[in-house]
Amino acid sequence: QKEVEQNSGPLSVPEGAIASLNCTYSDRVSQSFFWYRQYSGKSPELIMSIYSNGDKEDGRFTAQLNKASQYVSLLIRDSQPSDSATYLCAVIRTYKYIFGTGTRLKVLA
Amino acid sequence: DVKVTQSSRYLVKRTGEKVFLECVQDMDHENMFWYRQDPGLGLRLIYFSYDVKMKEKGDIPEGYSVSREKKERFSLILESASTNQTSMYLCASSLGDGWTSDSGNTIYFGEGSWLTVV
């Protein structure tokens, strides 16, 4: 079992719709969780971090964390073609950041 | 803003050459990392350093070594480059240790170094 698992996609959504990206992790002691966006040929850039159970909203993005079920999700409201990218989920385990392989999102105009 | 700078963006090296990839961060971060990213395999940790004096192997250290002589600088060394080391290499830095839930745990990436070994 991978430490951080994501569906590779592609996840295709129409412009204006809500995109829902999911991630599960195996280590219960993980404390901090992150979503990064990566455009093709570029390095990952931070979208959101979340540390507590529940929802955290930032603009069109909402991160959701459920430590009991060991999953973290990212919702993108009013999806735009510019949101088309690969989204990486990451967790920390004692200094080490463990990344999922990413979900490719395609927003169709 | 945090700045992580990888000085070499695109390199082409011959098999057997010694290769140095340099990385500098300007935010006084304690922790620095080297990852490689390959299609379908995601980001894989090569080495990391959580203190100037400390270096730790990641998941795929074979064929690599690192140097951290100053807090702001973390170098990745390919002792004898091979074709299977053709990849994008990403340097990153962070402040926290991951055990406290605060924004200091965020990891920041450089722009990447594309290495081709022929």
PDB file of C-alpha atoms in Angstrom:
ATOM      1  CA  GLN A   1       0.000   0.000   0.000  1.00  0.00           C
ATOM      2  CA  LYS A   2       1.332   3.390  -0.964  1.00  0.00           C
ATOM      3  CA  GLU A   3       1.698   5.895   1.832  1.00  0.00           C
ATOM      4  CA  VAL A   4      -0.248   8.540  -0.058  1.00  0.00           C
ATOM      5  CA  GLU A   5      -2.711   7.448  -2.726  1.00  0.00           C
ATOM      6  CA  GLN A   6      -4.472   9.478  -5.357  1.00  0.00           C
ATOM      7  CA  ASN A   7      -6.475   8.538  -8.405  1.00  0.00           C
ATOM      8  CA  SER A   8      -4.291   9.424 -11.375  1.00  0.00           C
ATOM      9  CA  GLY A   9      -7.213  10.579 -13.515  1.00  0.00           C
ATOM     10  CA  PRO A  10      -7.662  12.359 -15.759  1.00  0.00           C
ATOM     11  CA  LEU A  11     -10.608  13.929 -14.032  1.00  0.00           C
ATOM     12  CA  SER A  12     -12.573  15.920 -16.586  1.00  0.00           C
ATOM     13  CA  VAL A  13     -15.081  18.565 -15.494  1.00  0.00           C
ATOM     14  CA  PRO A  14     -16.896  21.259 -17.486  1.00  0.00           C
ATOM     15  CA  GLU A  15     -16.021  24.894 -16.931  1.00  0.00           C
ATOM     16  CA  GLY A  16     -17.921  26.314 -13.953  1.00  0.00           C
ATOM     17  CA  ALA A  17     -18.422  22.947 -12.266  1.00  0.00           C
ATOM     18  CA  ILE A  18     -17.002  21.730  -8.954  1.00  0.00           C
ATOM     19  CA  ALA A  19     -13.921  19.523  -9.185  1.00  0.00           C
ATOM     20  CA  SER A  20     -13.413  17.082  -6.321  1.00  0.00           C
ATOM     21  CA  LEU A  21      -9.971  15.587  -5.750  1.00  0.00           C
ATOM     22  CA  ASN A  22      -9.320  12.921  -3.145  1.00  0.00           C
ATOM     23  CA  CYS A  23      -6.319  11.560  -1.293  1.00  0.00           C
ATOM     24  CA  THR A  24      -5.847   8.858   1.320  1.00  0.00           C
ATOM     25  CA  TYR A  25      -2.833   8.306   3.542  1.00  0.00           C
ATOM     26  CA  SER A  26      -1.681   5.337   5.555  1.00  0.00           C
ATOM     27  CA  ASP A  27       0.273   6.767   8.510  1.00  0.00           C
ATOM     28  CA  ARG A  28      -2.030   7.825  11.337  1.00  0.00           C
ATOM     29  CA  VAL A  29       0.640  10.006  12.944  1.00  0.00           C
ATOM     30  CA  SER A  30       0.732  12.358   9.939  1.00  0.00           C
ATOM     31  CA  GLN A  31       0.046  15.877  11.191  1.00  0.00           C
ATOM     32  CA  SER A  32       0.190  18.291   8.284  1.00  0.00           C
ATOM     33  CA  PHE A  33      -1.425  17.955   4.878  1.00  0.00           C
ATOM     34  CA  PHE A  34      -0.918  19.910   1.697  1.00  0.00           C
ATOM     35  CA  TRP A  35      -2.296  20.326  -1.791  1.00  0.00           C
ATOM     36  CA  TYR A  36       0.049  21.422  -4.551  1.00  0.00           C
ATOM     37  CA  ARG A  37      -0.741  22.281  -8.155  1.00  0.00           C
ATOM     38  CA  GLN A  38       1.742  21.460 -10.889  1.00  0.00           C
ATOM     39  CA  TYR A  39       1.483  22.641 -14.463  1.00  0.00           C
ATOM     40  CA  SER A  40       3.216  20.598 -17.120  1.00  0.00           C
ATOM     41  CA  GLY A  41       6.960  21.280 -17.099  1.00  0.00           C
ATOM     42  CA  LYS A  42       6.776  23.424 -13.962  1.00  0.00           C
ATOM     43  CA  SER A  43       7.497  22.820 -10.292  1.00  0.00           C
ATOM     44  CA  PRO A  44       4.729  22.281  -7.718  1.00  0.00           C
ATOM     45  CA  GLU A  45       3.181  25.334  -6.109  1.00  0.00           C
ATOM     46  CA  LEU A  46       1.284  25.360  -2.849  1.00  0.00           C
ATOM     47  CA  ILE A  47      -2.482  25.751  -2.998  1.00  0.00           C
ATOM     48  CA  MET A  48      -3.502  24.990   0.562  1.00  0.00           C
ATOM     49  CA  SER A  49      -2.384  23.424   3.793  1.00  0.00           C
ATOM     50  CA  ILE A  50      -4.657  21.914   6.441  1.00  0.00           C
ATOM     51  CA  TYR A  51      -3.884  20.657   9.911  1.00  0.00           C
ATOM     52  CA  SER A  52      -7.207  20.195  11.713  1.00  0.00           C
ATOM     53  CA  ASN A  53     -10.226  18.054  10.991  1.00  0.00           C
ATOM     54  CA  GLY A  54     -12.909  19.807   9.020  1.00  0.00           C
ATOM     55  CA  ASP A  55     -12.966  22.269   6.161  1.00  0.00           C
ATOM     56  CA  LYS A  56     -10.638  25.111   5.267  1.00  0.00           C
ATOM     57  CA  GLU A  57     -11.631  27.565   2.561  1.00  0.00           C
ATOM     58  CA  ASP A  58      -9.475  29.883   0.488  1.00  0.00           C
ATOM     59  CA  GLY A  59     -11.206  31.578  -2.399  1.00  0.00           C
ATOM     60  CA  ARG A  60     -12.470  28.933  -4.822  1.00  0.00           C
ATOM     61  CA  PHE A  61     -10.583  26.177  -3.004  1.00  0.00           C
ATOM     62  CA  THR A  62     -11.767  24.144  -0.011  1.00  0.00           C
ATOM     63  CA  ALA A  63      -9.627  21.513   1.670  1.00  0.00           C
ATOM     64  CA  GLN A  64     -11.305  18.874   3.804  1.00  0.00           C
ATOM     65  CA  LEU A  65      -9.520  16.685   6.333  1.00  0.00           C
ATOM     66  CA  ASN A  66     -10.834  13.598   8.107  1.00  0.00           C
ATOM     67  CA  LYS A  67      -8.108  12.080  10.285  1.00  0.00           C
ATOM     68  CA  ALA A  68     -10.295   9.233  11.520  1.00  0.00           C
ATOM     69  CA  SER A  69     -10.822   8.025   7.948  1.00  0.00           C
ATOM     70  CA  GLN A  70      -7.345   9.140   6.838  1.00  0.00           C
ATOM     71  CA  TYR A  71      -8.379  11.131   3.840  1.00  0.00           C
ATOM     72  CA  VAL A  72      -7.967  14.663   2.644  1.00  0.00           C
ATOM     73  CA  SER A  73      -9.792  16.209  -0.286  1.00  0.00           C
ATOM     74  CA  LEU A  74      -9.703  19.365  -2.360  1.00  0.00           C
ATOM     75  CA  LEU A  75     -12.761  20.999  -3.878  1.00  0.00           C
ATOM     76  CA  ILE A  76     -12.386  23.559  -6.636  1.00  0.00           C
ATOM     77  CA  ARG A  77     -15.513  25.616  -7.199  1.00  0.00           C
ATOM     78  CA  ASP A  78     -16.289  27.384 -10.474  1.00  0.00           C
ATOM     79  CA  SER A  79     -13.537  25.435 -12.238  1.00  0.00           C
ATOM     80  CA  GLN A  80     -11.666  27.330 -14.953  1.00  0.00           C
ATOM     81  CA  PRO A  81      -9.603  26.024 -17.886  1.00  0.00           C
ATOM     82  CA  SER A  82      -6.574  27.549 -16.106  1.00  0.00           C
ATOM     83  CA  ASP A  83      -7.143  25.054 -13.280  1.00  0.00           C
ATOM     84  CA  SER A  84      -6.158  22.246 -15.660  1.00  0.00           C
ATOM     85  CA  ALA A  85      -3.042  20.772 -14.029  1.00  0.00           C
ATOM     86  CA  THR A  86      -1.867  17.890 -11.888  1.00  0.00           C
ATOM     87  CA  TYR A  87      -2.783  18.170  -8.211  1.00  0.00           C
ATOM     88  CA  LEU A  88      -0.446  16.608  -5.680  1.00  0.00           C
ATOM     89  CA  CYS A  89      -1.427  15.630  -2.162  1.00  0.00           C
ATOM     90  CA  ALA A  90       1.354  15.595   0.447  1.00  0.00           C
ATOM     91  CA  VAL A  91       1.710  14.637   4.097  1.00  0.00           C
ATOM     92  CA  ILE A  92       4.563  15.130   6.525  1.00  0.00           C
ATOM     93  CA  ARG A  93       6.117  12.315   8.508  1.00  0.00           C
ATOM     94  CA  THR A  94       8.995  13.495  10.722  1.00  0.00           C
ATOM     95  CA  TYR A  95      10.597  16.055   8.387  1.00  0.00           C
ATOM     96  CA  LYS A  96       9.849  13.946   5.331  1.00  0.00           C
ATOM     97  CA  TYR A  97       7.192  15.063   2.895  1.00  0.00           C
ATOM     98  CA  ILE A  98       5.481  12.165   1.205  1.00  0.00           C
ATOM     99  CA  PHE A  99       3.724  12.967  -2.066  1.00  0.00           C
ATOM    100  CA  GLY A 100       1.048  11.147  -3.954  1.00  0.00           C
ATOM    101  CA  THR A 101       1.549  10.628  -7.676  1.00  0.00           C
ATOM    102  CA  GLY A 102      -1.057  13.267  -8.421  1.00  0.00           C
ATOM    103  CA  THR A 103      -4.436  13.575 -10.091  1.00  0.00           C
ATOM    104  CA  ARG A 104      -4.586  15.168 -13.511  1.00  0.00           C
ATOM    105  CA  LEU A 105      -7.495  17.592 -13.806  1.00  0.00           C
ATOM    106  CA  LYS A 106      -8.883  18.759 -17.143  1.00  0.00           C
ATOM    107  CA  VAL A 107     -11.381  21.590 -17.153  1.00  0.00           C
ATOM    108  CA  LEU A 108     -13.274  21.643 -20.428  1.00  0.00           C
ATOM    109  CA  ALA A 109     -14.229  25.029 -21.864  1.00  0.00           C
TER     110      ALA A 109
ATOM    111  CA  ASP B   1       8.437  35.397  -0.521  1.00  0.00           C
ATOM    112  CA  VAL B   2      10.478  32.243  -0.174  1.00  0.00           C
ATOM    113  CA  LYS B   3      12.960  31.824  -2.953  1.00  0.00           C
ATOM    114  CA  VAL B   4      14.536  28.491  -3.786  1.00  0.00           C
ATOM    115  CA  THR B   5      16.980  28.822  -6.647  1.00  0.00           C
ATOM    116  CA  GLN B   6      18.334  26.009  -8.751  1.00  0.00           C
ATOM    117  CA  SER B   7      21.133  27.496 -10.793  1.00  0.00           C
ATOM    118  CA  SER B   8      21.203  24.876 -13.551  1.00  0.00           C
ATOM    119  CA  ARG B   9      17.879  24.533 -15.329  1.00  0.00           C
ATOM    120  CA  TYR B  10      18.819  22.344 -18.284  1.00  0.00           C
ATOM    121  CA  LEU B  11      21.842  20.076 -18.434  1.00  0.00           C
ATOM    122  CA  VAL B  12      23.078  17.420 -20.837  1.00  0.00           C
ATOM    123  CA  LYS B  13      25.821  15.191 -19.466  1.00  0.00           C
ATOM    124  CA  ARG B  14      27.640  12.092 -20.664  1.00  0.00           C
ATOM    125  CA  THR B  15      27.464   8.715 -18.963  1.00  0.00           C
ATOM    126  CA  GLY B  16      30.119   8.472 -16.248  1.00  0.00           C
ATOM    127  CA  GLU B  17      30.460  12.202 -15.694  1.00  0.00           C
ATOM    128  CA  LYS B  18      30.245  13.679 -12.204  1.00  0.00           C
ATOM    129  CA  VAL B  19      27.314  16.056 -11.999  1.00  0.00           C
ATOM    130  CA  PHE B  20      26.635  18.784  -9.446  1.00  0.00           C
ATOM    131  CA  LEU B  21      23.182  20.292  -8.981  1.00  0.00           C
ATOM    132  CA  GLU B  22      23.195  23.393  -6.817  1.00  0.00           C
ATOM    133  CA  CYS B  23      20.336  24.772  -4.752  1.00  0.00           C
ATOM    134  CA  VAL B  24      20.151  27.921  -2.620  1.00  0.00           C
ATOM    135  CA  GLN B  25      17.298  29.144  -0.422  1.00  0.00           C
ATOM    136  CA  ASP B  26      16.998  32.623   1.027  1.00  0.00           C
ATOM    137  CA  MET B  27      14.571  32.143   3.948  1.00  0.00           C
ATOM    138  CA  ASP B  28      16.863  30.697   6.598  1.00  0.00           C
ATOM    139  CA  HIS B  29      15.016  27.372   6.416  1.00  0.00           C
ATOM    140  CA  GLU B  30      16.386  24.502   8.459  1.00  0.00           C
ATOM    141  CA  ASN B  31      15.294  21.725   6.127  1.00  0.00           C
ATOM    142  CA  MET B  32      16.282  21.123   2.541  1.00  0.00           C
ATOM    143  CA  PHE B  33      15.342  18.328   0.160  1.00  0.00           C
ATOM    144  CA  TRP B  34      16.181  16.824  -3.199  1.00  0.00           C
ATOM    145  CA  TYR B  35      13.482  15.018  -5.163  1.00  0.00           C
ATOM    146  CA  ARG B  36      13.362  13.569  -8.619  1.00  0.00           C
ATOM    147  CA  GLN B  37      10.173  13.421 -10.622  1.00  0.00           C
ATOM    148  CA  ASP B  38       9.456  10.938 -13.360  1.00  0.00           C
ATOM    149  CA  PRO B  39       6.220  10.332 -15.290  1.00  0.00           C
ATOM    150  CA  GLY B  40       3.966   7.875 -13.463  1.00  0.00           C
ATOM    151  CA  LEU B  41       6.272   7.693 -10.446  1.00  0.00           C
ATOM    152  CA  GLY B  42       5.605  11.067  -8.873  1.00  0.00           C
ATOM    153  CA  LEU B  43       8.013  12.862  -6.581  1.00  0.00           C
ATOM    154  CA  ARG B  44      10.571  10.590  -4.982  1.00  0.00           C
ATOM    155  CA  LEU B  45      12.817  11.752  -2.162  1.00  0.00           C
ATOM    156  CA  ILE B  46      16.536  11.291  -2.770  1.00  0.00           C
ATOM    157  CA  TYR B  47      18.112  12.985   0.254  1.00  0.00           C
ATOM    158  CA  PHE B  48      17.132  15.525   2.835  1.00  0.00           C
ATOM    159  CA  SER B  49      18.857  17.583   5.485  1.00  0.00           C
ATOM    160  CA  TYR B  50      17.188  18.941   8.608  1.00  0.00           C
ATOM    161  CA  ASP B  51      20.303  20.614   9.940  1.00  0.00           C
ATOM    162  CA  VAL B  52      23.563  21.781   8.422  1.00  0.00           C
ATOM    163  CA  LYS B  53      25.332  18.875  10.094  1.00  0.00           C
ATOM    164  CA  MET B  54      22.728  16.252   9.302  1.00  0.00           C
ATOM    165  CA  LYS B  55      21.964  14.459   6.056  1.00  0.00           C
ATOM    166  CA  GLU B  56      19.479  11.634   5.692  1.00  0.00           C
ATOM    167  CA  LYS B  57      18.846   9.206   2.875  1.00  0.00           C
ATOM    168  CA  GLY B  58      15.462   9.318   1.303  1.00  0.00           C
ATOM    169  CA  ASP B  59      13.743   6.595  -0.649  1.00  0.00           C
ATOM    170  CA  ILE B  60      16.118   6.413  -3.628  1.00  0.00           C
ATOM    171  CA  PRO B  61      19.647   7.502  -2.552  1.00  0.00           C
ATOM    172  CA  GLU B  62      21.602   5.015  -4.649  1.00  0.00           C
ATOM    173  CA  GLY B  63      23.953   6.745  -7.074  1.00  0.00           C
ATOM    174  CA  TYR B  64      23.601  10.114  -5.352  1.00  0.00           C
ATOM    175  CA  SER B  65      25.288  12.020  -2.562  1.00  0.00           C
ATOM    176  CA  VAL B  66      24.703  15.455  -1.069  1.00  0.00           C
ATOM    177  CA  SER B  67      26.610  18.297   0.476  1.00  0.00           C
ATOM    178  CA  ARG B  68      25.349  20.965   2.844  1.00  0.00           C
ATOM    179  CA  GLU B  69      28.287  23.125   3.876  1.00  0.00           C
ATOM    180  CA  LYS B  70      26.128  26.167   4.581  1.00  0.00           C
ATOM    181  CA  LYS B  71      22.569  26.411   5.845  1.00  0.00           C
ATOM    182  CA  GLU B  72      21.292  28.037   2.674  1.00  0.00           C
ATOM    183  CA  ARG B  73      22.974  25.720   0.168  1.00  0.00           C
ATOM    184  CA  PHE B  74      22.228  22.062  -0.571  1.00  0.00           C
ATOM    185  CA  SER B  75      23.963  20.323  -3.447  1.00  0.00           C
ATOM    186  CA  LEU B  76      23.092  17.050  -5.117  1.00  0.00           C
ATOM    187  CA  ILE B  77      25.972  15.068  -6.585  1.00  0.00           C
ATOM    188  CA  LEU B  78      25.723  12.309  -9.148  1.00  0.00           C
ATOM    189  CA  GLU B  79      29.032  10.523  -8.702  1.00  0.00           C
ATOM    190  CA  SER B  80      28.927   8.776 -12.082  1.00  0.00           C
ATOM    191  CA  ALA B  81      25.921   9.757 -14.144  1.00  0.00           C
ATOM    192  CA  SER B  82      23.926   7.012 -15.812  1.00  0.00           C
ATOM    193  CA  THR B  83      21.108   7.164 -18.366  1.00  0.00           C
ATOM    194  CA  ASN B  84      18.550   6.045 -15.770  1.00  0.00           C
ATOM    195  CA  GLN B  85      19.260   9.270 -13.883  1.00  0.00           C
ATOM    196  CA  THR B  86      17.742  11.308 -16.688  1.00  0.00           C
ATOM    197  CA  SER B  87      14.957  13.148 -14.885  1.00  0.00           C
ATOM    198  CA  MET B  88      13.693  16.404 -13.480  1.00  0.00           C
ATOM    199  CA  TYR B  89      15.305  17.200 -10.154  1.00  0.00           C
ATOM    200  CA  LEU B  90      13.553  19.414  -7.661  1.00  0.00           C
ATOM    201  CA  CYS B  91      15.128  21.109  -4.675  1.00  0.00           C
ATOM    202  CA  ALA B  92      12.905  22.247  -1.821  1.00  0.00           C
ATOM    203  CA  SER B  93      13.110  23.802   1.621  1.00  0.00           C
ATOM    204  CA  SER B  94      10.958  24.120   4.725  1.00  0.00           C
ATOM    205  CA  LEU B  95      11.183  25.503   8.218  1.00  0.00           C
ATOM    206  CA  GLY B  96       9.307  23.147  10.549  1.00  0.00           C
ATOM    207  CA  ASP B  97       9.744  19.572  11.679  1.00  0.00           C
ATOM    208  CA  GLY B  98       6.228  18.484  10.819  1.00  0.00           C
ATOM    209  CA  TRP B  99       5.189  17.839  14.389  1.00  0.00           C
ATOM    210  CA  THR B 100       3.686  21.243  15.005  1.00  0.00           C
ATOM    211  CA  SER B 101       0.657  22.232  13.036  1.00  0.00           C
ATOM    212  CA  ASP B 102       1.624  25.586  11.643  1.00  0.00           C
ATOM    213  CA  SER B 103       2.464  27.212   8.349  1.00  0.00           C
ATOM    214  CA  GLY B 104       6.186  26.736   8.939  1.00  0.00           C
ATOM    215  CA  ASN B 105       5.774  23.217   7.674  1.00  0.00           C
ATOM    216  CA  THR B 106       5.071  24.285   4.123  1.00  0.00           C
ATOM    217  CA  ILE B 107       7.633  23.009   1.627  1.00  0.00           C
ATOM    218  CA  TYR B 108       8.725  25.353  -1.156  1.00  0.00           C
ATOM    219  CA  PHE B 109      10.168  24.151  -4.435  1.00  0.00           C
ATOM    220  CA  GLY B 110      12.732  25.526  -6.821  1.00  0.00           C
ATOM    221  CA  GLU B 111      11.980  25.674 -10.538  1.00  0.00           C
ATOM    222  CA  GLY B 112      13.586  22.331 -11.261  1.00  0.00           C
ATOM    223  CA  SER B 113      16.655  21.096 -13.094  1.00  0.00           C
ATOM    224  CA  TRP B 114      16.128  18.995 -16.199  1.00  0.00           C
ATOM    225  CA  LEU B 115      19.008  16.558 -16.547  1.00  0.00           C
ATOM    226  CA  THR B 116      19.592  14.412 -19.598  1.00  0.00           C
ATOM    227  CA  VAL B 117      22.337  11.787 -19.458  1.00  0.00           C
ATOM    228  CA  VAL B 118      23.458  10.491 -22.842  1.00  0.00           C
TER     229      VAL B 118
END
